[in-house]
Short mmCIF file of C-alpha atoms in Angstrom, two decimals:
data_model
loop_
_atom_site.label_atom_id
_atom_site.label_comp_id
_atom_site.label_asym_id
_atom_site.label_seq_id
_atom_site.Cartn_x
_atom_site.Cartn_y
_atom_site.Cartn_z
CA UNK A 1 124.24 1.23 97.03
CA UNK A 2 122.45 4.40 97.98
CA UNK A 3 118.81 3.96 98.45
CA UNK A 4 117.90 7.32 96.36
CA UNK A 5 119.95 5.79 93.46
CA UNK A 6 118.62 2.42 93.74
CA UNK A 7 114.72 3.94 93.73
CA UNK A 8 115.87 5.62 90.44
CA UNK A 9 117.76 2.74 89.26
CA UNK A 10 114.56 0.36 89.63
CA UNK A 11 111.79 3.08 88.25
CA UNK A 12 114.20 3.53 85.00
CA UNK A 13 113.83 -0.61 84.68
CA UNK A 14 110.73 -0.01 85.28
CA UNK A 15 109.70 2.34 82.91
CA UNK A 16 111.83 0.25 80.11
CA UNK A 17 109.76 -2.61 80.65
CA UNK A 18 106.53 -1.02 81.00
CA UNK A 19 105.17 -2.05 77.34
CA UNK A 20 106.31 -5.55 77.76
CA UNK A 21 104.48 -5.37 81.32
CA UNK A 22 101.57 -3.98 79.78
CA UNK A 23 101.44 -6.81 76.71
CA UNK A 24 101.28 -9.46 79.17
CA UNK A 25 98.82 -7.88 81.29
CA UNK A 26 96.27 -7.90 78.83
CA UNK A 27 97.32 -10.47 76.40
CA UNK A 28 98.79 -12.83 78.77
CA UNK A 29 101.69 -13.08 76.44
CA UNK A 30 104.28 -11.02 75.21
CA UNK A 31 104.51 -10.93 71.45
CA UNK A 32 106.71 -8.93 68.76
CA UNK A 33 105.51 -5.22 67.84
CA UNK A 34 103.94 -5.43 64.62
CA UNK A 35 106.98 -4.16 62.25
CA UNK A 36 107.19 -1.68 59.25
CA UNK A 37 104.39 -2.30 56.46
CA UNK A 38 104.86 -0.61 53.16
CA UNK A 39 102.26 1.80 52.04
CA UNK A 40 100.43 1.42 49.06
CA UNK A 41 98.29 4.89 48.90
CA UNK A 42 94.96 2.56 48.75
CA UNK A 43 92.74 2.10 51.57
CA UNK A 44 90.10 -0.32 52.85
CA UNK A 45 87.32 0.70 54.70
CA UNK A 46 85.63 -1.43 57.39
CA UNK A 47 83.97 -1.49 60.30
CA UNK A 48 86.23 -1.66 63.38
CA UNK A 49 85.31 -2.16 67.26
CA UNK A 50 85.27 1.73 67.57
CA UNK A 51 83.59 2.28 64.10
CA UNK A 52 84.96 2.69 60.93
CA UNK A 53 88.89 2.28 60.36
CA UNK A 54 90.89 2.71 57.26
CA UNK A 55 93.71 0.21 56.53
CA UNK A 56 96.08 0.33 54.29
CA UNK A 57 96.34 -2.62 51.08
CA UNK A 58 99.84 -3.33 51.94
CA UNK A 59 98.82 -4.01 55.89
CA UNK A 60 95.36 -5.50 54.77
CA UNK A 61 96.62 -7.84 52.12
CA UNK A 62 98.72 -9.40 54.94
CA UNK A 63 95.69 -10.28 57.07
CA UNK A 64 93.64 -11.97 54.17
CA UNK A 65 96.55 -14.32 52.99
CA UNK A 66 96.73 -15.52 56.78
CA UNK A 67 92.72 -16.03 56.54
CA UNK A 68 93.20 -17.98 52.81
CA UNK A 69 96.44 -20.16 54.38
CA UNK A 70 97.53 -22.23 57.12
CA UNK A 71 99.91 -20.69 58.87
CA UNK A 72 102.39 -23.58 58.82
CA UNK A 73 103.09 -23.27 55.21
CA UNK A 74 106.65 -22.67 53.82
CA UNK A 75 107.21 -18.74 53.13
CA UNK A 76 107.19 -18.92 49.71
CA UNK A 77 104.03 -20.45 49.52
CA UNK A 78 102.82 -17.40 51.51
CA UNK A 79 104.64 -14.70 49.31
CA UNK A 80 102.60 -16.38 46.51
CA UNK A 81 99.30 -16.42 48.06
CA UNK A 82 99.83 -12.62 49.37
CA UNK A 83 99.98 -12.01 45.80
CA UNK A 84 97.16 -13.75 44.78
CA UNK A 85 95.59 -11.28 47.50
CA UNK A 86 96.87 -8.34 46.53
CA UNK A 87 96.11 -8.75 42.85
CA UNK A 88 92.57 -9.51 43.35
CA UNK A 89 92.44 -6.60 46.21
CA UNK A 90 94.27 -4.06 43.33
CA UNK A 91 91.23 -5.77 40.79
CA UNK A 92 88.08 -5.13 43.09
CA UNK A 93 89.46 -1.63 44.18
CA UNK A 94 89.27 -0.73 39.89
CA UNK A 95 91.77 2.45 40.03
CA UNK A 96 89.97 3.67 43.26
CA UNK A 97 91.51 4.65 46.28
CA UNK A 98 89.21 3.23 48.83
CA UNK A 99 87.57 0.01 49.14
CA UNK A 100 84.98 -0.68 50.99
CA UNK A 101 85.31 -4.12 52.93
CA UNK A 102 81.93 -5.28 52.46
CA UNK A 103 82.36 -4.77 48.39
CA UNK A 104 85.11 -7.45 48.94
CA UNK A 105 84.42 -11.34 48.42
CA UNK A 106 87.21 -12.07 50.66
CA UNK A 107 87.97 -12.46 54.64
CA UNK A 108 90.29 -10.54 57.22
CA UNK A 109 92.33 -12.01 59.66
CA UNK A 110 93.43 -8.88 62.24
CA UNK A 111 95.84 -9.33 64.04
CA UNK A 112 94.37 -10.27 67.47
CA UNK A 113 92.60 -12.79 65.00
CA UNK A 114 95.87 -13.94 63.94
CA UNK A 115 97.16 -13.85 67.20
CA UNK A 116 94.09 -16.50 68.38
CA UNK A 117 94.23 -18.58 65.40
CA UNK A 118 97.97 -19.23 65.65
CA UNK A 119 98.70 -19.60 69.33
CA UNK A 120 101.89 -20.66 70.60
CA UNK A 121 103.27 -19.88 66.95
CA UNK A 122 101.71 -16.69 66.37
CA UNK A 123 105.47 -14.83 66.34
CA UNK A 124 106.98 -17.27 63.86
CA UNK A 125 104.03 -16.95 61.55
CA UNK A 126 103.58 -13.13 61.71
CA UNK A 127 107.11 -12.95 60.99
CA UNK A 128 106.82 -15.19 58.36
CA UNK A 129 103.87 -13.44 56.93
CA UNK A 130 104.64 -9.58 57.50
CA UNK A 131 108.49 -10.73 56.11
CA UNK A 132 106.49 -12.29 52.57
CA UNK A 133 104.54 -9.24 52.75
CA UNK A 134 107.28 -6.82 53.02
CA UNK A 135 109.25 -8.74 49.68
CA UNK A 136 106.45 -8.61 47.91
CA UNK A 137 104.82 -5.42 48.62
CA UNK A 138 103.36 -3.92 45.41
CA UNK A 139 103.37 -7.41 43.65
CA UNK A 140 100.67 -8.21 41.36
CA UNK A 141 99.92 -10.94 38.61
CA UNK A 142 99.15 -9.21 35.43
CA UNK A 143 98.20 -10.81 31.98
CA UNK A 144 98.38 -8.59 28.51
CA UNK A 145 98.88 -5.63 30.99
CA UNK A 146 95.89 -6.24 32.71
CA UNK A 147 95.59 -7.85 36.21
CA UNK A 148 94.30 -11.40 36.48
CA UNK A 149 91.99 -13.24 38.02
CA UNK A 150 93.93 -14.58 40.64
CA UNK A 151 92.36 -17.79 41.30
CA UNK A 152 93.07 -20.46 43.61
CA UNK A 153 91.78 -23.53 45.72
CA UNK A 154 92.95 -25.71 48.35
CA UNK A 155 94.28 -29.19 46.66
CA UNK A 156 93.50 -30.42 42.86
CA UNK A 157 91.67 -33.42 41.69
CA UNK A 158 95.35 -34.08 40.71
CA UNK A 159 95.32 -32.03 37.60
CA UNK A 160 94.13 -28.29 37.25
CA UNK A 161 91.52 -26.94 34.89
CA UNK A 162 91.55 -24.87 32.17
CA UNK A 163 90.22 -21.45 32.12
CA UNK A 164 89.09 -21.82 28.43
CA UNK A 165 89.27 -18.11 26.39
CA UNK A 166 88.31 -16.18 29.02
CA UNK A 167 90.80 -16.96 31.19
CA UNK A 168 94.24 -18.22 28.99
CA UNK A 169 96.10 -17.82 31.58
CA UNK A 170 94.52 -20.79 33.36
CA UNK A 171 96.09 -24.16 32.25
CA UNK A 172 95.80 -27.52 33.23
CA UNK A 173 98.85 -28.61 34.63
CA UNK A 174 99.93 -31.52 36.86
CA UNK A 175 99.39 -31.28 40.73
CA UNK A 176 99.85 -35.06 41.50
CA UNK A 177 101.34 -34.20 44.73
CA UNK A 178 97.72 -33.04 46.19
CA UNK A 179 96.77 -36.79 46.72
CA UNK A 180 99.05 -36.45 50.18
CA UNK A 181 96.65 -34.20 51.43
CA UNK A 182 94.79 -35.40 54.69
CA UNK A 183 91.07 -36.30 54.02
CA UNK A 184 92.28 -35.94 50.07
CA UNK A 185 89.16 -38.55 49.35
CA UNK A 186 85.77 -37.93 51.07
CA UNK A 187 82.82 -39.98 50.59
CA UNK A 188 79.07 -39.07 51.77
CA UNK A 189 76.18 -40.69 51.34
CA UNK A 190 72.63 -39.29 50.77
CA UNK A 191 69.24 -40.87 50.96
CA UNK A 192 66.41 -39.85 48.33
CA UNK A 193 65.02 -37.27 50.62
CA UNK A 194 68.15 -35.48 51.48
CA UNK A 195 69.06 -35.29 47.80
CA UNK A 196 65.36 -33.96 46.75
CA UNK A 197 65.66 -31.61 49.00
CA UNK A 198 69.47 -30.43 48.56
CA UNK A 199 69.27 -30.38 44.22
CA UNK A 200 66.05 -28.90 44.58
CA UNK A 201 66.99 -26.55 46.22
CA UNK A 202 69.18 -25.06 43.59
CA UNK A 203 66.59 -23.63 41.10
CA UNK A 204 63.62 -24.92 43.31
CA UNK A 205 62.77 -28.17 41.12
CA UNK A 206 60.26 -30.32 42.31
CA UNK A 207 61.92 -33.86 42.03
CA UNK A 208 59.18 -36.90 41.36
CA UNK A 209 59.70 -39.76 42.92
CA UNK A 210 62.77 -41.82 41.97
CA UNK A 211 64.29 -38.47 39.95
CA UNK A 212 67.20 -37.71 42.57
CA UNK A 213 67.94 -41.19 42.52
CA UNK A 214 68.26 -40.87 38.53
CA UNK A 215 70.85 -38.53 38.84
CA UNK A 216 73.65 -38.76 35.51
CA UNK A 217 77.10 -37.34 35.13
CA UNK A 218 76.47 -36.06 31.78
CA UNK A 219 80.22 -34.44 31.22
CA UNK A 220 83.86 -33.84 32.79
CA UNK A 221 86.17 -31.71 31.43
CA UNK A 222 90.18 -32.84 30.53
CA UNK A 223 91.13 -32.55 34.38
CA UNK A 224 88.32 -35.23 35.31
CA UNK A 225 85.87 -32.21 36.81
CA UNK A 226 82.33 -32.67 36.31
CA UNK A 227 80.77 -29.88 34.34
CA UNK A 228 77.33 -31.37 33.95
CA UNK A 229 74.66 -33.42 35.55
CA UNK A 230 71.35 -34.18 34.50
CA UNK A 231 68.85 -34.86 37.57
CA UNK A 232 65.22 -35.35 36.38
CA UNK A 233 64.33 -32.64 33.62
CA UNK A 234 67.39 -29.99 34.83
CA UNK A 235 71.05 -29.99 34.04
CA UNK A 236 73.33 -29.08 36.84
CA UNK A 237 77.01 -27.83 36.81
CA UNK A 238 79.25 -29.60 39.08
CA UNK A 239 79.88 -26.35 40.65
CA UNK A 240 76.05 -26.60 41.60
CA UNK A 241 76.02 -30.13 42.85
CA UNK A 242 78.87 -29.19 44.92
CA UNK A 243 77.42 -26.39 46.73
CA UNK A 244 74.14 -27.66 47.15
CA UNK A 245 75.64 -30.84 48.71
CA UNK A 246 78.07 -29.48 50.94
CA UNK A 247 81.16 -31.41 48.11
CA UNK A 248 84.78 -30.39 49.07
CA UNK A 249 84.94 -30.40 45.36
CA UNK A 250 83.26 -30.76 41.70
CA UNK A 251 85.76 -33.79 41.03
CA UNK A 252 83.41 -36.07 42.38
CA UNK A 253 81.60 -39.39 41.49
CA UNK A 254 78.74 -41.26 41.94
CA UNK A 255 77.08 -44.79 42.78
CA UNK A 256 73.99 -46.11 44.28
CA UNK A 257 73.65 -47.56 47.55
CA UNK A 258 71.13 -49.47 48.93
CA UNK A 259 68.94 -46.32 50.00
CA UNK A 260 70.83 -43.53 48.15
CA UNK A 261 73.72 -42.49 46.45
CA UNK A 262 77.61 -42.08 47.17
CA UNK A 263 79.22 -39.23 46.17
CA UNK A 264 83.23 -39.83 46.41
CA UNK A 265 85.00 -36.32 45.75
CA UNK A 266 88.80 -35.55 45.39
CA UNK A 267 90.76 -32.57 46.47
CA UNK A 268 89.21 -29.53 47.95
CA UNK A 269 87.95 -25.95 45.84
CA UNK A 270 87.28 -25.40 42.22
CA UNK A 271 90.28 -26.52 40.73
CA UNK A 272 91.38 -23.58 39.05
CA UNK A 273 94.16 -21.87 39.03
CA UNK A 274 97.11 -22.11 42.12
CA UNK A 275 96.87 -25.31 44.02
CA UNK A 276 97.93 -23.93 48.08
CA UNK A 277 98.74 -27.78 48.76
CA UNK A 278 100.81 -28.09 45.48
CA UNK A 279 102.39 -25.03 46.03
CA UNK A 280 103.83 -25.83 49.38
CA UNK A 281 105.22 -28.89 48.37
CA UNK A 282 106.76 -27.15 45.30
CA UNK A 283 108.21 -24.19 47.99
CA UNK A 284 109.42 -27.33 50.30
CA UNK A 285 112.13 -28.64 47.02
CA UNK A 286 112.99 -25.40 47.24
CA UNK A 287 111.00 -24.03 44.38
CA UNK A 288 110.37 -19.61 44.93
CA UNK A 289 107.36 -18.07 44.63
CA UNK A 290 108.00 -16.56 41.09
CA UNK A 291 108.99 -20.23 39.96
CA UNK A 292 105.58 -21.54 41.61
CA UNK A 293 103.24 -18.93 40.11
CA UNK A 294 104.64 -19.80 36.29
CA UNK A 295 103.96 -23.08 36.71
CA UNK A 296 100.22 -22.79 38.03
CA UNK A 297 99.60 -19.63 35.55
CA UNK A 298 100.57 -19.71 32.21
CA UNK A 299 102.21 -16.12 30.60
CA UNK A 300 102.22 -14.10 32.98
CA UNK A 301 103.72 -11.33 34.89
CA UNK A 302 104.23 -10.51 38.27
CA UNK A 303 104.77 -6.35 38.55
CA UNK A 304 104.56 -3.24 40.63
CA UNK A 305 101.29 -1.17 39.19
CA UNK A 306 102.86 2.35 38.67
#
């Protein structure tokens, strides 16, 4: 072989492989090119390493289901949270056609995020996520014509909750399958003082001595949530309780230990709505996403807005 044609031969491999030789140069990895996102015509606004950057919904959605969901989850447990996304990105955005990101109650996972969160898998779960995004795109949960309130937590007390008339679409139904979740049960334990000073902290009640340790379950609704609590002159919500003492969840309840009180919660979130757990085991018998969203939401509809 001529050495002329040889030099060109080896700069044409070269200059083939250049973006691969590039990837791993600064990544240390080589990794799929991000493929084809639909366009949805709506934009988010945020604030981007260089300042700020508008991203599409369609290519945005995609990086908040991979914040909301482990990325080991079967894909049509993914198509169904991207619509839960989407449908409360479509909500907050109210007709507009340009969000701002710091109007949103929600997080983004970018892709050099997703890319750091998922490691060794990242390719198989980008695919797996751009591919549920791609199948859906446009996808959103409406009720009455009107888009829902897409709610969802991590794993059930074992039964959803109701969403009572504001939300019909909200039913209790049976997620007995969340008990297999790891760390499903969690106790902790509080003394007087940490209890004074996390419930007091709520609406700034000054707790006498003995009141924290006082504290009643006044109420649970059908799904065995606690929806009020009586400590010392206040009443609570479970929701309350929960935040103010760091609770996976409002399913929780109580006893009295020798220098406090034991708080034993099940199942992770607020209960309402989609159940992520339940809804990968339902996508793991085989169960689609349009079959899992009926079962956790009661009459709806899943459309493209036109």
């Amino acid at each position: 072989m001529k050495k002329g044609y040889s030099t060109i031969l080896f700069g044409t491999i070269l200059l083939f492989l250049f973006p691969y030789i590039f990837t791993l140069f600064v990544s240390g990895s080589i990794s799929e090119e991000p493929k084809e996102i639909a366009k949805s015509g709506k934009n988010v606004v945020r604030e981007g390493p260089y300042g700020k950057e508008e991203i599409d919904l369609e290519e945005y959605v995609l990086g908040v289901a991979a914040s909301q969901l482990p990325g080991d989850y079967e894909k049509e447990a993914v198509k169904v949270q991207v619509i839960l996304a989407r449908t409360y990105l479509y909500k907050a955005a109210g007709g507009a056609d340009k969000i701002l990101e710091s109007d949103l109650y929600c997080t983004y996972l970018d892709r050099a995020g997703r890319e750091k969160e998922w490691g060794d898998q990242f390719v198989e779960y980008e695919g797996k996520f751009e591919a549920a995004a791609s199948e859906t795109a446009g996808q959103v949960i409406l009720y009455e014509g009107n888009l829902a309130d897409a709610m969802f937590h991590r794993a059930s007390g074992g039964m959803t909750r109701e969403g009572g008339e504001g939300f019909p679409y909200l039913k209790s139904v049976d997620s007995g399958s969340d008990v297999d979740m790891e760390n499903y049960v969690t106790i902790k334990e509080y003394s007087e003082a940490e209890l004074v000073k996390g419930i007091g902290g709520i609406r700034g009640q000054n707790l006498g001595s003995g009141e924290a340790l006082g504290l009643q379950i006044v109420s649970r609704d059908s799904a065995g949530y606690v929806t009020q609590v009586m400590v010392g002159a206040e009443e609570y919500t479970g929701e309350e309780v929960m935040a103010a003492l760091s609770l996976p969840s409002p399913a929780f309840s109580v006893s009295q230990t020798e220098s406090g009180l034991k708080f034993v919660s099940k199942g992770s979130g607020h209960g309402y709505g989609l159940s992520q757990w339940g809804a990968n085991k339902l996508a793991r018998e085989g169960k689609d996403a349009m079959t899992i969203l009926n079962y956790y939401f009661q009459n709806i509809t899943v459309e493209t807005p036109g």
